[in-house]
C-alpha positions as MATLAB code, in Angstrom:
seq = 'MELEVRHLRALCAIADTGSLHRAARLLGVAQPSLSTQLRRIEQELGGELFIRERTGCRPTPLGRIVLGRARPLVAEMRSLVAEARAAATDGLQLRIGSTASRALAGWLRRLREHRQEPLLQMDVSANALLNMVAGGRLDVAFVHEVEGCPLRIPDGLRLRVLVEREPQFVSLPNDHPAAARPVVHLSELAQDRWMVDPTVDGEWDAVHRMLRSAGLNPRVLHGDYHTAASLVATGEVVTVCQPTRQSGPETAVRRLHGDPLGVRLLLAARTEAELDGVHPELAEAYEETARQAPAYREWLEHGGSGTPVPVLP';
ca = [
      94.096  268.647    5.717;
      94.738  265.028    6.754;
      92.187  262.404    7.193;
      91.922  260.882   10.769;
      89.687  257.930   12.353;
      87.002  260.814   13.558;
      86.265  262.090   10.451;
      85.382  258.802    8.932;
      83.508  258.240   12.027;
      81.531  261.517   11.049;
      81.013  260.325    8.002;
      79.405  257.087    8.535;
      77.307  258.772   11.276;
      75.595  261.061    8.892;
      74.814  257.993    6.627;
      73.900  255.916    9.444;
      71.002  258.453   10.162;
      70.849  260.239    6.894;
      71.079  263.571    8.849;
      73.309  265.816    9.926;
      71.542  267.450   12.987;
      71.174  263.745   14.293;
      74.483  262.376   12.976;
      75.938  265.550   15.397;
      73.524  264.576   18.540;
      74.640  260.772   17.598;
      78.632  262.267   18.061;
      78.089  264.993   20.822;
      79.090  267.700   19.102;
      77.204  270.940   17.997;
      75.905  271.240   14.101;
      77.213  273.926   12.572;
      80.393  272.295   13.429;
      79.777  268.911   11.961;
      78.863  270.679    9.046;
      82.433  272.307    8.700;
      83.963  269.191    9.468;
      81.801  267.996    6.986;
      82.954  270.560    4.069;
      86.845  270.248    4.844;
      86.616  266.272    4.490;
      85.140  266.931    1.092;
      87.240  269.245   -0.009;
      90.233  267.462    1.258;
      88.888  264.291   -0.824;
      87.847  266.393   -4.187;
      84.323  266.150   -4.127;
      80.614  266.316   -2.693;
      80.219  263.184   -0.072;
      76.522  263.668    0.344;
      73.781  265.548   -1.335;
      71.469  267.794    0.860;
      68.226  268.067    1.057;
      65.521  269.297    2.962;
      64.422  265.532    4.428;
      68.008  265.188    4.899;
      71.549  263.989    3.379;
      72.010  260.464    1.247;
      75.311  259.841    0.150;
      76.585  260.451   -3.281;
      78.220  258.011   -5.763;
      81.817  259.155   -4.238;
      80.185  259.185   -0.878;
      79.491  255.214   -1.767;
      83.098  254.769   -2.572;
      84.375  256.376    0.283;
      81.915  255.095    3.030;
      82.599  251.276    1.373;
      86.107  251.372    2.523;
      85.673  253.801    6.046;
      83.059  251.417    7.448;
      85.630  248.630    8.230;
      87.990  251.044    9.444;
      85.972  252.528   12.040;
      85.098  248.971   12.932;
      88.448  247.546   12.871;
      89.796  250.543   15.095;
      86.330  250.006   17.410;
      87.311  246.376   18.027;
      91.175  247.888   18.384;
      90.166  249.736   20.686;
      87.952  247.189   22.996;
      90.842  244.467   23.094;
      93.106  247.001   23.978;
      91.326  248.226   26.995;
      90.556  244.576   27.825;
      93.590  243.926   27.905;
      95.091  246.940   30.117;
      92.357  245.914   32.775;
      92.044  241.769   32.656;
      95.496  240.830   30.463;
      96.224  239.968   27.337;
      92.656  237.617   25.880;
      93.303  234.433   23.527;
      91.757  234.836   20.470;
      90.323  231.674   19.373;
      88.690  230.366   15.793;
      87.217  227.756   15.549;
      84.762  225.434   12.917;
      81.896  223.757   14.373;
      82.533  221.086   17.298;
      80.751  219.316   19.921;
      84.211  219.818   21.604;
      83.943  223.297   21.611;
      82.053  224.441   24.886;
      84.707  222.175   26.855;
      87.547  223.630   25.574;
      86.160  227.151   26.151;
      85.540  225.752   29.651;
      89.043  224.187   30.446;
      90.270  227.242   29.296;
      88.610  229.665   31.299;
      89.960  227.860   34.324;
      93.505  228.775   33.432;
      93.023  232.130   32.035;
      90.951  234.959   30.860;
      87.622  234.402   29.199;
      88.895  233.425   25.778;
      87.399  235.609   22.559;
      85.509  233.083   20.086;
      85.516  233.161   16.050;
      83.538  230.564   14.375;
      83.549  230.339   11.036;
      82.436  227.326    8.334;
      85.641  228.137    6.431;
      88.703  226.038    8.448;
      91.088  228.425    5.594;
      89.516  231.468    5.875;
      90.486  230.732   10.217;
      93.972  230.018    9.318;
      94.665  232.814    7.168;
      93.091  234.986   10.202;
      95.956  233.288   12.812;
      98.390  233.936   10.145;
      97.590  237.877   10.207;
      97.850  237.696   13.636;
      93.929  238.063   13.891;
      93.179  235.303   15.906;
      96.195  233.325   18.393;
      94.968  229.806   17.598;
      92.358  228.113   15.473;
      90.815  224.503   15.875;
      89.897  223.044   12.234;
      89.054  220.287   10.414;
      90.333  219.033    7.147;
      88.239  216.818    4.618;
      89.994  213.754    3.675;
      90.794  213.859   -0.294;
      90.311  218.078    0.248;
      93.782  219.863    1.739;
      93.851  223.355    3.490;
      95.815  225.546    1.920;
      98.314  226.179    5.201;
      99.781  229.371    5.180;
     103.443  229.914    5.649;
     104.820  230.076    9.143;
     102.138  228.299   11.167;
     102.723  225.278   13.441;
     100.174  222.565   13.268;
      99.372  220.062   15.465;
      97.185  216.804   15.644;
      94.696  215.938   17.499;
      92.662  213.358   15.404;
      94.628  211.917   12.621;
      91.017  210.478   11.264;
      87.520  211.217   12.718;
      84.856  208.841   11.033;
      82.232  210.678    9.996;
      78.682  209.410   10.662;
      75.276  209.642    8.986;
      72.052  211.075   10.819;
      68.936  210.113    9.820;
      65.251  210.227   10.979;
      64.577  207.867   13.756;
      61.790  205.938   11.758;
      64.046  205.105    8.689;
      64.482  201.522    8.131;
      68.125  202.065    8.252;
      68.036  203.485   11.622;
      67.059  200.111   13.241;
      71.008  198.907   13.022;
      73.732  200.461   14.710;
      75.615  200.084   11.235;
      74.263  201.614    7.908;
      75.295  200.605    4.582;
      75.321  203.349    1.971;
      73.287  201.513   -0.314;
      70.315  201.615    2.069;
      70.213  205.409    1.716;
      70.166  205.642   -2.134;
      66.748  206.648   -2.299;
      67.063  209.253    0.337;
      67.669  213.442   -0.062;
      70.989  214.314    1.198;
      71.707  218.010    2.477;
      75.291  219.115    2.447;
      76.671  222.802    3.427;
      79.067  224.133    0.326;
      80.200  226.838    2.058;
      82.160  224.003    4.217;
      85.836  223.494    2.846;
      85.859  220.755    0.438;
      82.864  218.939    2.153;
      80.621  218.790   -0.616;
      83.146  217.661   -2.957;
      84.172  214.586   -0.605;
      80.431  213.587   -0.099;
      79.808  213.757   -3.734;
      82.678  211.485   -3.962;
      82.023  208.837   -1.531;
      78.293  208.580   -3.124;
      79.615  208.359   -6.489;
      81.966  205.575   -5.520;
      78.926  203.791   -3.998;
      77.299  203.940   -7.301;
      74.717  206.692   -5.747;
      73.030  209.694   -7.452;
      70.917  211.153   -4.654;
      69.369  214.406   -4.806;
      71.130  216.699   -2.632;
      69.999  219.545   -1.231;
      72.336  222.401   -0.079;
      71.811  223.853    3.332;
      73.973  224.622    6.920;
      74.142  222.559    9.596;
      71.035  223.716   11.669;
      68.849  223.754    8.717;
      70.409  219.890    7.829;
      69.665  219.198   11.749;
      65.713  220.217   11.458;
      65.217  218.944    8.465;
      66.577  215.154    9.302;
      64.186  215.520   12.174;
      61.006  215.750    9.650;
      62.121  213.207    7.772;
      63.239  215.511    4.802;
      66.728  214.753    4.339;
      69.636  212.642    5.730;
      73.332  214.426    6.122;
      76.447  213.398    7.458;
      77.687  214.455   10.893;
      80.153  214.724   13.549;
      80.637  211.167   15.245;
      80.543  212.935   18.699;
      76.707  214.203   17.880;
      74.522  212.748   20.162;
      70.976  210.680   18.653;
      67.997  212.894   19.538;
      64.100  211.632   19.727;
      63.556  212.103   16.242;
      67.280  211.494   14.623;
      69.418  208.588   15.119;
      73.646  209.124   14.568;
      74.287  206.048   12.652;
      78.407  204.630   11.776;
      78.272  204.155    8.125;
      79.978  200.858    6.933;
      83.505  200.923    6.095;
      83.997  204.416    7.404;
      84.153  206.090    3.832;
      84.384  209.429    4.816;
      86.684  211.363    7.450;
      88.385  214.441    8.406;
      91.561  215.253   10.263;
      91.314  217.229   13.300;
      94.568  219.979   13.559;
      94.958  222.840   15.657;
      97.094  225.868   14.058;
      99.160  228.466   15.676;
     102.185  230.663   14.900;
     104.007  229.189   17.578;
     104.714  226.152   19.174;
     104.352  227.614   22.507;
     101.011  228.280   21.933;
      99.928  225.280   20.706;
     101.102  223.804   23.831;
      99.311  225.976   25.873;
      96.192  225.079   24.327;
      96.347  221.678   23.055;
      95.997  219.936   26.747;
      92.802  221.350   27.687;
      91.084  220.485   23.901;
      92.398  216.864   24.103;
      90.539  216.167   27.252;
      87.558  218.363   26.144;
      87.373  216.116   23.013;
      87.542  213.087   24.911;
      84.765  214.149   27.676;
      82.812  215.011   24.327;
      83.746  211.466   22.763;
      82.543  209.924   26.019;
      79.219  211.324   25.998;
      78.374  209.804   22.416;
      77.154  206.447   22.130;
      77.961  205.847   18.643;
      81.949  206.840   18.704;
      82.243  205.455   22.364;
      81.299  202.081   20.782;
      83.186  202.856   17.316;
      86.231  203.601   19.538;
      86.134  201.160   22.219;
      85.643  198.149   19.364;
      89.443  199.371   17.947;
      88.304  201.978   15.033;
      91.108  203.292   13.492;
      92.154  207.077   14.409;
      91.458  206.917   18.145;
      91.948  210.118   19.580;
      92.377  209.185   23.014;
      91.194  206.387   25.404;
      87.898  206.089   26.049;
      87.317  204.227   29.430;
      84.815  201.672   30.091;
];
């Protein structure tokens, strides 16, 4: 007998339900039929995959190994079927990957106006998204490259630079003394705790290098963007942030003196045609987002380097 996806799906159902009876009901087959199928699978693989007990079934060591390989295959097949059905009924969907960006909402909105609903894959790792594009799992990816920490660009990818150097600003509590001024010196933040997301490619290295160059050695906490935002609001930390972030009731976004940290914003695809198909919408969305962020708008209007697009008064 040759193993098929339906056999792997049956194994996953047995493991998930813990019972041949419940698995058979889930799969819509008779229990004796499922039991016979399981015996044939075990004969094919050369050992028992489940221990049958009065209370149900539990995987053997061999079963755990097989399930570890079966689950991603079943998930991939489910995804393939879903995408194929969507393509058959609605046309091919654009598969987009992105690191965090406030321009994302406007980009997706503009793409929807010209084509079918895009499929979105978010990831903090730009390198992971680039590999997904190179492997055909995504059509295009919008990523940022932290200054001094080059991304690993897979062979065969085409790149389009959206912004050569986007300065990174600082987010700090509204009642912080430095928040009273539009430009903050790093020395004013020497006594603060900083929060950095170490899972973002290059971010920790770049922030550490920036602080060390300023002669600072502050306390550093690790956390994601959402945690950092909530802790800034309560006065626990300060953090670097994208200049498109807007100040809020409890937080202030300010420019760092000398713009010591920057990122390059990139669009990646396998062909120039794919880049041409999405770049104009992204550029428009980024301009819109820049207009809505007062601190960044002011930086651009006063001749900040790396201007991505004209920001009109």
